Tab-separated table of N, CA and C in Angstrom:
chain	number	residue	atom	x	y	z
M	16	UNK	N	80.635	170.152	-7.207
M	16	UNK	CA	80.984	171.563	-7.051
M	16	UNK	C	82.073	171.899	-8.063
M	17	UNK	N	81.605	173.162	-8.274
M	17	UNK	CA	82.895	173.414	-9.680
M	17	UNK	C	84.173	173.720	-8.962
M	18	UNK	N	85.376	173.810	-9.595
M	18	UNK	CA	86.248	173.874	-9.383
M	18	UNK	C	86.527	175.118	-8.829
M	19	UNK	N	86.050	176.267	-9.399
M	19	UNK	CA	86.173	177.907	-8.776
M	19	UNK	C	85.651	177.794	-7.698
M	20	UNK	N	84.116	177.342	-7.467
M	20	UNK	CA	83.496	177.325	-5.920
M	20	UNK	C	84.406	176.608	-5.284
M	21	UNK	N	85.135	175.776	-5.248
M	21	UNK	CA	86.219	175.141	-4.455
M	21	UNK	C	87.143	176.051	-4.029
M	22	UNK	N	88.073	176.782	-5.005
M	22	UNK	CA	88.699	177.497	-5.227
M	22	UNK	C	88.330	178.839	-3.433
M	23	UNK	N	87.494	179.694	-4.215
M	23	UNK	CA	86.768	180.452	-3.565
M	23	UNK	C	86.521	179.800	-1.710
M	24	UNK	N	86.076	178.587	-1.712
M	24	UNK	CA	85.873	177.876	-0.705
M	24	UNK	C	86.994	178.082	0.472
M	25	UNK	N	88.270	177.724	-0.295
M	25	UNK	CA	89.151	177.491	0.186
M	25	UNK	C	90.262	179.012	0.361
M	26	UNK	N	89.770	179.713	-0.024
M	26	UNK	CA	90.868	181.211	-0.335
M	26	UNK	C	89.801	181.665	1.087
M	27	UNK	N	88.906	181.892	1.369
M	27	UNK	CA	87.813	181.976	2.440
M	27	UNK	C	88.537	181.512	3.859
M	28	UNK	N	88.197	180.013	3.479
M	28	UNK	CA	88.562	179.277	4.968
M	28	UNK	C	90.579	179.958	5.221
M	29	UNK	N	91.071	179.913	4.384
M	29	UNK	CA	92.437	180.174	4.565
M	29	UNK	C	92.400	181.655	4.869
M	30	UNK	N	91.777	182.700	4.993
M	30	UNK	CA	91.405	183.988	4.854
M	30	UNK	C	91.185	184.231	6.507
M	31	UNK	N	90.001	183.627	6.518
M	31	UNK	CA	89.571	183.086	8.323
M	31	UNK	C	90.510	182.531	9.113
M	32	UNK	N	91.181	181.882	8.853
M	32	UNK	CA	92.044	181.361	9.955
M	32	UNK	C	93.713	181.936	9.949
M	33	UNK	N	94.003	182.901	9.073
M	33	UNK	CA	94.907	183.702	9.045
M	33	UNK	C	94.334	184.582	9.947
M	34	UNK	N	93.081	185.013	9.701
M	34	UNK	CA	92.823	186.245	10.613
M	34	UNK	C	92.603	185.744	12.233
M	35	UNK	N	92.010	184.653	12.443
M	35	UNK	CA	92.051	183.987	13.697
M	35	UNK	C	93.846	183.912	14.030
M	36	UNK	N	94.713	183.133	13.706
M	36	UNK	CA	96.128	182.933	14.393
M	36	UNK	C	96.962	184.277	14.488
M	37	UNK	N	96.596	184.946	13.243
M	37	UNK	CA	97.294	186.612	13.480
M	37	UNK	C	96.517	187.555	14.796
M	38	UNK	N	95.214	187.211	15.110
M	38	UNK	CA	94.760	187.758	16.194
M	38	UNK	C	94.125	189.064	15.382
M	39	UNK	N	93.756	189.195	14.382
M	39	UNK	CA	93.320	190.296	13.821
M	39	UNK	C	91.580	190.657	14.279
M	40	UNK	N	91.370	189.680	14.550
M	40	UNK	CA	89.919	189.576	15.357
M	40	UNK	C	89.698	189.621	16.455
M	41	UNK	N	90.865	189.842	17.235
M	41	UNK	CA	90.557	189.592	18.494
M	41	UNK	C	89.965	191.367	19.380
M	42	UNK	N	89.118	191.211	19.858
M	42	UNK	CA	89.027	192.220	20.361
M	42	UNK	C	89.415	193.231	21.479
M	43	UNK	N	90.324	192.166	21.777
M	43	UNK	CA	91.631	192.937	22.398
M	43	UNK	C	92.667	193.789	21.888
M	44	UNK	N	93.290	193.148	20.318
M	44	UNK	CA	94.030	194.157	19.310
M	44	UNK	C	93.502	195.348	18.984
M	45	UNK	N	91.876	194.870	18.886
M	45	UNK	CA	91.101	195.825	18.057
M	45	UNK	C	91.340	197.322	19.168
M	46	UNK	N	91.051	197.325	20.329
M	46	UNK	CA	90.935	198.082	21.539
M	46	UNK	C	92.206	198.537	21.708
M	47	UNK	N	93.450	197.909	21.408
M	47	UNK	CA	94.783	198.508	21.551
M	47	UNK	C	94.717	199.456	20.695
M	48	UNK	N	94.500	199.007	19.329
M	48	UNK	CA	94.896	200.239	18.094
M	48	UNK	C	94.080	201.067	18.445
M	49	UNK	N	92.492	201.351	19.104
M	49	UNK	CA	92.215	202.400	19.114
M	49	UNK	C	92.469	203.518	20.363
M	50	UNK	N	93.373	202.582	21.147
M	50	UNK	CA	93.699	202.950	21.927
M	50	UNK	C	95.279	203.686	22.090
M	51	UNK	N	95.485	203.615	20.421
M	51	UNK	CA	96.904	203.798	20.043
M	51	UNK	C	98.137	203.287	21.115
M	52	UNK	N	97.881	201.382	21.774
M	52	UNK	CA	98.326	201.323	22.798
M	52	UNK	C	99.779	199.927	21.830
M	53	UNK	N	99.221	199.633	20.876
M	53	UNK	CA	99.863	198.471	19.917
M	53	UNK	C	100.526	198.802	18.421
M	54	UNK	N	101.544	198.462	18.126
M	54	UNK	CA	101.599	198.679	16.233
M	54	UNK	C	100.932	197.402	16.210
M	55	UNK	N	100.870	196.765	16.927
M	55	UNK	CA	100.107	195.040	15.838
M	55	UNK	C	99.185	195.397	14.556
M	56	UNK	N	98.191	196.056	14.806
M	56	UNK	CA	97.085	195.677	13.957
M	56	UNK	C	97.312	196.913	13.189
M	57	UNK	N	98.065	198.286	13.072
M	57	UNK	CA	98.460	198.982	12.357
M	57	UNK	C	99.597	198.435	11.534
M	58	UNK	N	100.599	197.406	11.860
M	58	UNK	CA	101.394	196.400	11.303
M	58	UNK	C	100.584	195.720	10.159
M	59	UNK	N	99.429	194.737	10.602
M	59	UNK	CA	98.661	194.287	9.428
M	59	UNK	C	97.623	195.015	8.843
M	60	UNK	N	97.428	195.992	8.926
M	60	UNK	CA	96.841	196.942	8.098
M	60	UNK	C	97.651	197.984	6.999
M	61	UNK	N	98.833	198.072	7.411
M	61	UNK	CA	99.499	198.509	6.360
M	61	UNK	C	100.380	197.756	5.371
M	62	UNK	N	100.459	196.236	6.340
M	62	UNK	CA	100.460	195.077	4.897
M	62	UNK	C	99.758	194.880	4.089
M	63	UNK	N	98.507	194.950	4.664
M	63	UNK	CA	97.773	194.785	3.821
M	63	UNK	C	97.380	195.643	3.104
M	64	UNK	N	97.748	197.029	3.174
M	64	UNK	CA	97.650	198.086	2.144
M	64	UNK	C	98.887	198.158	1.453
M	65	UNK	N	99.816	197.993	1.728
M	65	UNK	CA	101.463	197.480	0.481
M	65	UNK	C	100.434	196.187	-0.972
M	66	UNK	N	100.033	195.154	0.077
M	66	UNK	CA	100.017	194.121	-0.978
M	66	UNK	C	98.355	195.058	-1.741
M	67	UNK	N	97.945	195.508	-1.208
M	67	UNK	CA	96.811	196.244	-1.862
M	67	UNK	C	97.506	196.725	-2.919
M	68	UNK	N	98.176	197.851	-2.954
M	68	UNK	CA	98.629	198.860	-4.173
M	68	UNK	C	99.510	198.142	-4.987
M	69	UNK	N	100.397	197.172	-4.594
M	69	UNK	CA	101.288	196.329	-5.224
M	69	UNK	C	100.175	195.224	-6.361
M	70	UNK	N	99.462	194.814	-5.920
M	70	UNK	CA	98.268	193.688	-6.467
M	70	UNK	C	97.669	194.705	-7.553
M	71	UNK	N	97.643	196.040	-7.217
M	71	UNK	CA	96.586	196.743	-8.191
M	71	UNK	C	97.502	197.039	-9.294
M	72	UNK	N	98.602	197.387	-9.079
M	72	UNK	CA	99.634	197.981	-9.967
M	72	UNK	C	99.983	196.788	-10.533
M	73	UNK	N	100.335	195.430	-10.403
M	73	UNK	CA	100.156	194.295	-11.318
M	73	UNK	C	99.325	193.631	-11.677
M	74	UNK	N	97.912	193.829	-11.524
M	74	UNK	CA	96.837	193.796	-12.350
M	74	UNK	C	96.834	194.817	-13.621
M	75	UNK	N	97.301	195.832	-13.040
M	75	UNK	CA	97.506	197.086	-14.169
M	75	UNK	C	98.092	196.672	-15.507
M	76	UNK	N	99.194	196.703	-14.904
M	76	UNK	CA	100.724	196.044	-16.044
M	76	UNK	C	100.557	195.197	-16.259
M	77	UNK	N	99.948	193.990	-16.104
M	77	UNK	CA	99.910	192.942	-16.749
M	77	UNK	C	98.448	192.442	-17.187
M	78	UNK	N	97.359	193.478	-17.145
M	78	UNK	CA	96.240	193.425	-17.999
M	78	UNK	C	95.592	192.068	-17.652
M	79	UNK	N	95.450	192.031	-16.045
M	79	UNK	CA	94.976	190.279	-15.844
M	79	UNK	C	93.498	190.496	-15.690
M	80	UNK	N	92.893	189.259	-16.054
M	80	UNK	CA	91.252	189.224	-16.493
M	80	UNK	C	90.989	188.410	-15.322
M	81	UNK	N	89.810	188.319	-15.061
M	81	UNK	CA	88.833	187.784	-13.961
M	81	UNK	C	89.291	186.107	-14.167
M	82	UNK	N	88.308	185.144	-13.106
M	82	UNK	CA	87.996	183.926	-13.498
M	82	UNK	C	87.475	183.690	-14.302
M	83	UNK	N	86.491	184.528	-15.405
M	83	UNK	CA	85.566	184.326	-16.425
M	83	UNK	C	86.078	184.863	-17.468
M	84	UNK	N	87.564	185.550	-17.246
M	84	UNK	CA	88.041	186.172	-18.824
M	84	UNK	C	87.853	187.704	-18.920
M	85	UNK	N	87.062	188.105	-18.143
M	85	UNK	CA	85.962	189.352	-18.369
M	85	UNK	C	87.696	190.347	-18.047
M	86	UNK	N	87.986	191.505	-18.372
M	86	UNK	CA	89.209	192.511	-17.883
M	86	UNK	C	88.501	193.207	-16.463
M	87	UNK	N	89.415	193.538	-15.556
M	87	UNK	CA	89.429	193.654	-14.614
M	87	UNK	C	89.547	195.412	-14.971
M	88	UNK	N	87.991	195.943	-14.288
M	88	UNK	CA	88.308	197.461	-14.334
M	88	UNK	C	88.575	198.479	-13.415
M	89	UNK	N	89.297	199.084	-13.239
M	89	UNK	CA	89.696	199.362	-11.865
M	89	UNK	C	89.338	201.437	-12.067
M	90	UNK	N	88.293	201.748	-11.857
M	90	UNK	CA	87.789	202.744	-11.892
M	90	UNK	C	88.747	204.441	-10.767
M	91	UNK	N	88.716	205.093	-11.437
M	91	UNK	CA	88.550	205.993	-9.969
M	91	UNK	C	87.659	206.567	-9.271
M	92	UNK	N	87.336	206.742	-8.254
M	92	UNK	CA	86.236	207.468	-7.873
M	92	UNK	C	86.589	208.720	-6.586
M	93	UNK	N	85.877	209.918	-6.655
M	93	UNK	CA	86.444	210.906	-6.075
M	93	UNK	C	86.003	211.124	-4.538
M	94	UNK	N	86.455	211.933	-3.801
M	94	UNK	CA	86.189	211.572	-2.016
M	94	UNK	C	85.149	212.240	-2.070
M	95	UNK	N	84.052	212.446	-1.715
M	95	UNK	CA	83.188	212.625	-1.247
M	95	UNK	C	82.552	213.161	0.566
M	96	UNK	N	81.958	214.122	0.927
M	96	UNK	CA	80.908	213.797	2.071
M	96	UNK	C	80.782	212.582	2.651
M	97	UNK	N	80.273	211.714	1.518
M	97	UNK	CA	79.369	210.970	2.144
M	97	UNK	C	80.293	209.927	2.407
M	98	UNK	N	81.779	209.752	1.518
M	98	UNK	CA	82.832	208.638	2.222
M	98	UNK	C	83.298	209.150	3.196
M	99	UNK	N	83.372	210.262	3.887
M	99	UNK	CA	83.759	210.482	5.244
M	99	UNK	C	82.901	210.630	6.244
M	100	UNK	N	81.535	210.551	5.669
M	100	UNK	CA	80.560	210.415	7.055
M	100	UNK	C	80.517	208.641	7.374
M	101	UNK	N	80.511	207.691	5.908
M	101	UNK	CA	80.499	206.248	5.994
M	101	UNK	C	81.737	206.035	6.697
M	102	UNK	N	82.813	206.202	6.463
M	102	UNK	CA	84.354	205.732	7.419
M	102	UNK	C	84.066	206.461	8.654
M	103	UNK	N	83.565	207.296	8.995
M	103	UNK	CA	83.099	207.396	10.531
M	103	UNK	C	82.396	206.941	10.753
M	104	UNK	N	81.277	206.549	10.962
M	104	UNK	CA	80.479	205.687	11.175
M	104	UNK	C	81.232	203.814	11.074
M	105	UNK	N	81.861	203.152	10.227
M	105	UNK	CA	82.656	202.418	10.376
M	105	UNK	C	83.483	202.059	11.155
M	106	UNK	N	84.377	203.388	11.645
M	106	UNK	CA	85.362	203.529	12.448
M	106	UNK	C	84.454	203.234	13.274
M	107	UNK	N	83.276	203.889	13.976
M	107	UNK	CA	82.904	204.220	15.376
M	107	UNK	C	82.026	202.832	15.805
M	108	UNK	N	81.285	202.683	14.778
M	108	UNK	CA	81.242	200.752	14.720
M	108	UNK	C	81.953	199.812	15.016
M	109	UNK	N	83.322	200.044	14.624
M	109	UNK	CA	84.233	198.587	14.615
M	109	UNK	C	84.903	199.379	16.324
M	110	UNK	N	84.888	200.299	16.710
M	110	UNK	CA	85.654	200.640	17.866
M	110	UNK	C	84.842	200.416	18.833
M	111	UNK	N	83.235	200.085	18.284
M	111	UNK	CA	82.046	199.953	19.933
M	111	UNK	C	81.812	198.440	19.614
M	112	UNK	N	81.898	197.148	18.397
M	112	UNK	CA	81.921	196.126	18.572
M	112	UNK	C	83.117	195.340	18.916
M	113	UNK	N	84.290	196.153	18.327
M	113	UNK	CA	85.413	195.822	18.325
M	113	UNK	C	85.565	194.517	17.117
M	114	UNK	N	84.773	194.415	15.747
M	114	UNK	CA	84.692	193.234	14.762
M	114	UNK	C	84.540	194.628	13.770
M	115	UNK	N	85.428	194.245	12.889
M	115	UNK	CA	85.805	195.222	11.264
M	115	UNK	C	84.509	193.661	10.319
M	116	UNK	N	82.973	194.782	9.864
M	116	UNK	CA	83.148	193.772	8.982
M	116	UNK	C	83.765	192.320	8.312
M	117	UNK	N	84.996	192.600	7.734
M	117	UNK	CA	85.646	191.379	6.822
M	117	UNK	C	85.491	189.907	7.719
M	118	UNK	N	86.193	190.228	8.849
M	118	UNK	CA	86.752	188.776	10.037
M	118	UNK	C	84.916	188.328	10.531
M	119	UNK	N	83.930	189.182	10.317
M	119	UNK	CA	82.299	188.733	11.437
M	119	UNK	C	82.282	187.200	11.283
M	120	UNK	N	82.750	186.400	9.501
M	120	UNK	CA	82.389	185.007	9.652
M	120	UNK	C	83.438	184.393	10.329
M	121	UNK	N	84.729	184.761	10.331
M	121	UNK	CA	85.898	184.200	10.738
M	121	UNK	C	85.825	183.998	12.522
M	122	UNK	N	85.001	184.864	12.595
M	122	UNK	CA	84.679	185.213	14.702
M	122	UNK	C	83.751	184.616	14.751
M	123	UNK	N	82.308	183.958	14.140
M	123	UNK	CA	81.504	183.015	13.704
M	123	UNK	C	81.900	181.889	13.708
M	124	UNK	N	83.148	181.573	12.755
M	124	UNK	CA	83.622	180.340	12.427
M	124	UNK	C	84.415	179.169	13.490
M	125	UNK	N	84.976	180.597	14.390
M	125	UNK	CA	86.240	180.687	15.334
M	125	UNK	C	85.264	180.522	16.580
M	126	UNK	N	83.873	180.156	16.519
M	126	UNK	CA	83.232	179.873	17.817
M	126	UNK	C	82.558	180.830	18.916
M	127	UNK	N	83.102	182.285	18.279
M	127	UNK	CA	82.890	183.619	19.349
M	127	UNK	C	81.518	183.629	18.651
M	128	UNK	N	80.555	183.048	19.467
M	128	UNK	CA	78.744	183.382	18.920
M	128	UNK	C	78.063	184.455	19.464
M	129	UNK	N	78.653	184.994	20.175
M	129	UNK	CA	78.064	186.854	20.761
M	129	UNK	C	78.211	187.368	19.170
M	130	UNK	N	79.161	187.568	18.471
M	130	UNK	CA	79.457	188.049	17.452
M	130	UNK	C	78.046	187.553	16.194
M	131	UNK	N	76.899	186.795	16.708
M	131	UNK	CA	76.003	186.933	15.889
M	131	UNK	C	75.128	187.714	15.539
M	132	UNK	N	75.273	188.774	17.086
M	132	UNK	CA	74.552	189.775	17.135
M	132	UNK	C	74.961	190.918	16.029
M	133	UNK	N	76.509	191.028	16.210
M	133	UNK	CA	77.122	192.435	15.414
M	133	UNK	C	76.602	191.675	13.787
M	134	UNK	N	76.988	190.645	13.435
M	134	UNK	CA	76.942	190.163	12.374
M	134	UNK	C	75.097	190.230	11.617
M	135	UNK	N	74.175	190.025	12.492
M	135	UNK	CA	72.769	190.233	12.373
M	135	UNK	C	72.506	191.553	11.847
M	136	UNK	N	73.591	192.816	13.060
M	136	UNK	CA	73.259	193.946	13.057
M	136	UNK	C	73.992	194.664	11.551
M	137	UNK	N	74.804	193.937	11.086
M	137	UNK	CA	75.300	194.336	10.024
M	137	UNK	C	75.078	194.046	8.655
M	138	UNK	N	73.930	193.191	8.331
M	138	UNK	CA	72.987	192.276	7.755
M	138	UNK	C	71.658	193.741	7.974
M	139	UNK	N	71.244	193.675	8.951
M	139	UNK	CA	70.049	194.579	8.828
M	139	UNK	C	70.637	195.933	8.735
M	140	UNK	N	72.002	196.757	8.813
M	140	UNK	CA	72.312	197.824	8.350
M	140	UNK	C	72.814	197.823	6.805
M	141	UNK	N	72.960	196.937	6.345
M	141	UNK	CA	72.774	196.817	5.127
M	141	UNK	C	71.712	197.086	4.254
M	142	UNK	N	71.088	196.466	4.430
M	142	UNK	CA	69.494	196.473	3.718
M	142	UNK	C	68.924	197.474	4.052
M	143	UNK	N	69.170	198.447	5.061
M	143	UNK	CA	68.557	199.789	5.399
M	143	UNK	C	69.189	200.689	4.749
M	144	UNK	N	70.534	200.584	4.278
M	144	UNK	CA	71.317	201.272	3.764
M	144	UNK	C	70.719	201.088	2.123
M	145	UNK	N	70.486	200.219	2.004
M	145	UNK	CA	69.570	199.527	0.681
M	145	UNK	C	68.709	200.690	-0.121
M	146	UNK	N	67.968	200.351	1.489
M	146	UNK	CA	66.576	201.082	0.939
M	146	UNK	C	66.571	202.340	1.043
M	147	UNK	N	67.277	203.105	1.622
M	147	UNK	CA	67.375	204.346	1.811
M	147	UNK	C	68.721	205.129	0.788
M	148	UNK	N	69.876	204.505	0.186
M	148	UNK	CA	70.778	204.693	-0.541
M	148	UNK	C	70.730	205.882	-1.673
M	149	UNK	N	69.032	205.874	-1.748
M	149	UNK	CA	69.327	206.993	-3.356
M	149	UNK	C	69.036	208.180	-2.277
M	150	UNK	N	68.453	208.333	-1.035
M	150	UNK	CA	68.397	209.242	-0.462
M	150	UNK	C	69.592	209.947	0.335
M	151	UNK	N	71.225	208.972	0.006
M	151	UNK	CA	71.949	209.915	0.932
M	151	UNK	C	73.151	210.287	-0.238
M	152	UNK	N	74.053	211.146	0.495
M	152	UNK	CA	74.691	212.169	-0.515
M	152	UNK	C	75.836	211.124	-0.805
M	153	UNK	N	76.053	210.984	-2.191
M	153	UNK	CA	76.924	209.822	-2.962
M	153	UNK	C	77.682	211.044	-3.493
């Protein structure tokens, strides 16, 4: 195995089990925040939007290139319809499974196997989203 797939391997598993010990998966946090009953998971969501804008703004300034060399392009793109019908739909997803996308393998990994279902279901809303994509408003 090359050294990047290692790499990658391991930024993953360390990814997963941050989100397992922080409880970011748990679907109990998940149900507080929407229950506006916790800062927890509004706590790590706006860390993780600091190190977001902070990471982008020194990619910026310091002109850093991919693993392959390639420059890193960081586009803008404008709000749209259709990103506020997708973040509702998201929202209203992750608030009736109580699993955000990112953590599905980490709740997989972490032994919670009900979560194969959301994870199936998000696998086949994909590919529907696929096939139907040039038909909705971008």
């Amino acid at each position: 195995m090359k050294m990047k797939g290692i790499l990658i391997y391991l930024v993953g598993l360390m990814f997963g089990f941050v989100f397992i010990k922080a409880e970011v998966v748990s679907w109990y946090r998940i149900v507080e925040m929407f229950q506006f009953a916790s800062f927890h998971m509004y706590g790590v969501i706006g860390t993780a939007v600091v190190v977001g804008v902070i990471s982008v703004a020194l990619i910026k300034k310091l002109k850093l290139k991919t693993l392959e060399g390639e420059d890193i392009q960081i586009e803008y793109r404008p709000m749209t319809k259709g990103n506020f019908i997708g973040g509702l739909m998201f929202g209203i997803g992750w608030a009736i499974t109580g699993a955000c996308p990112g953590p599905l393998f980490a709740l997989l990994g972490g032994g919670y196997l009900p979560i194969t279902i959301v994870l199936i279901s998000a696998i086949l809303g994909t590919l529907v989203y696929g096939l139907i994509k040039d038909k909705l408003p971008h």
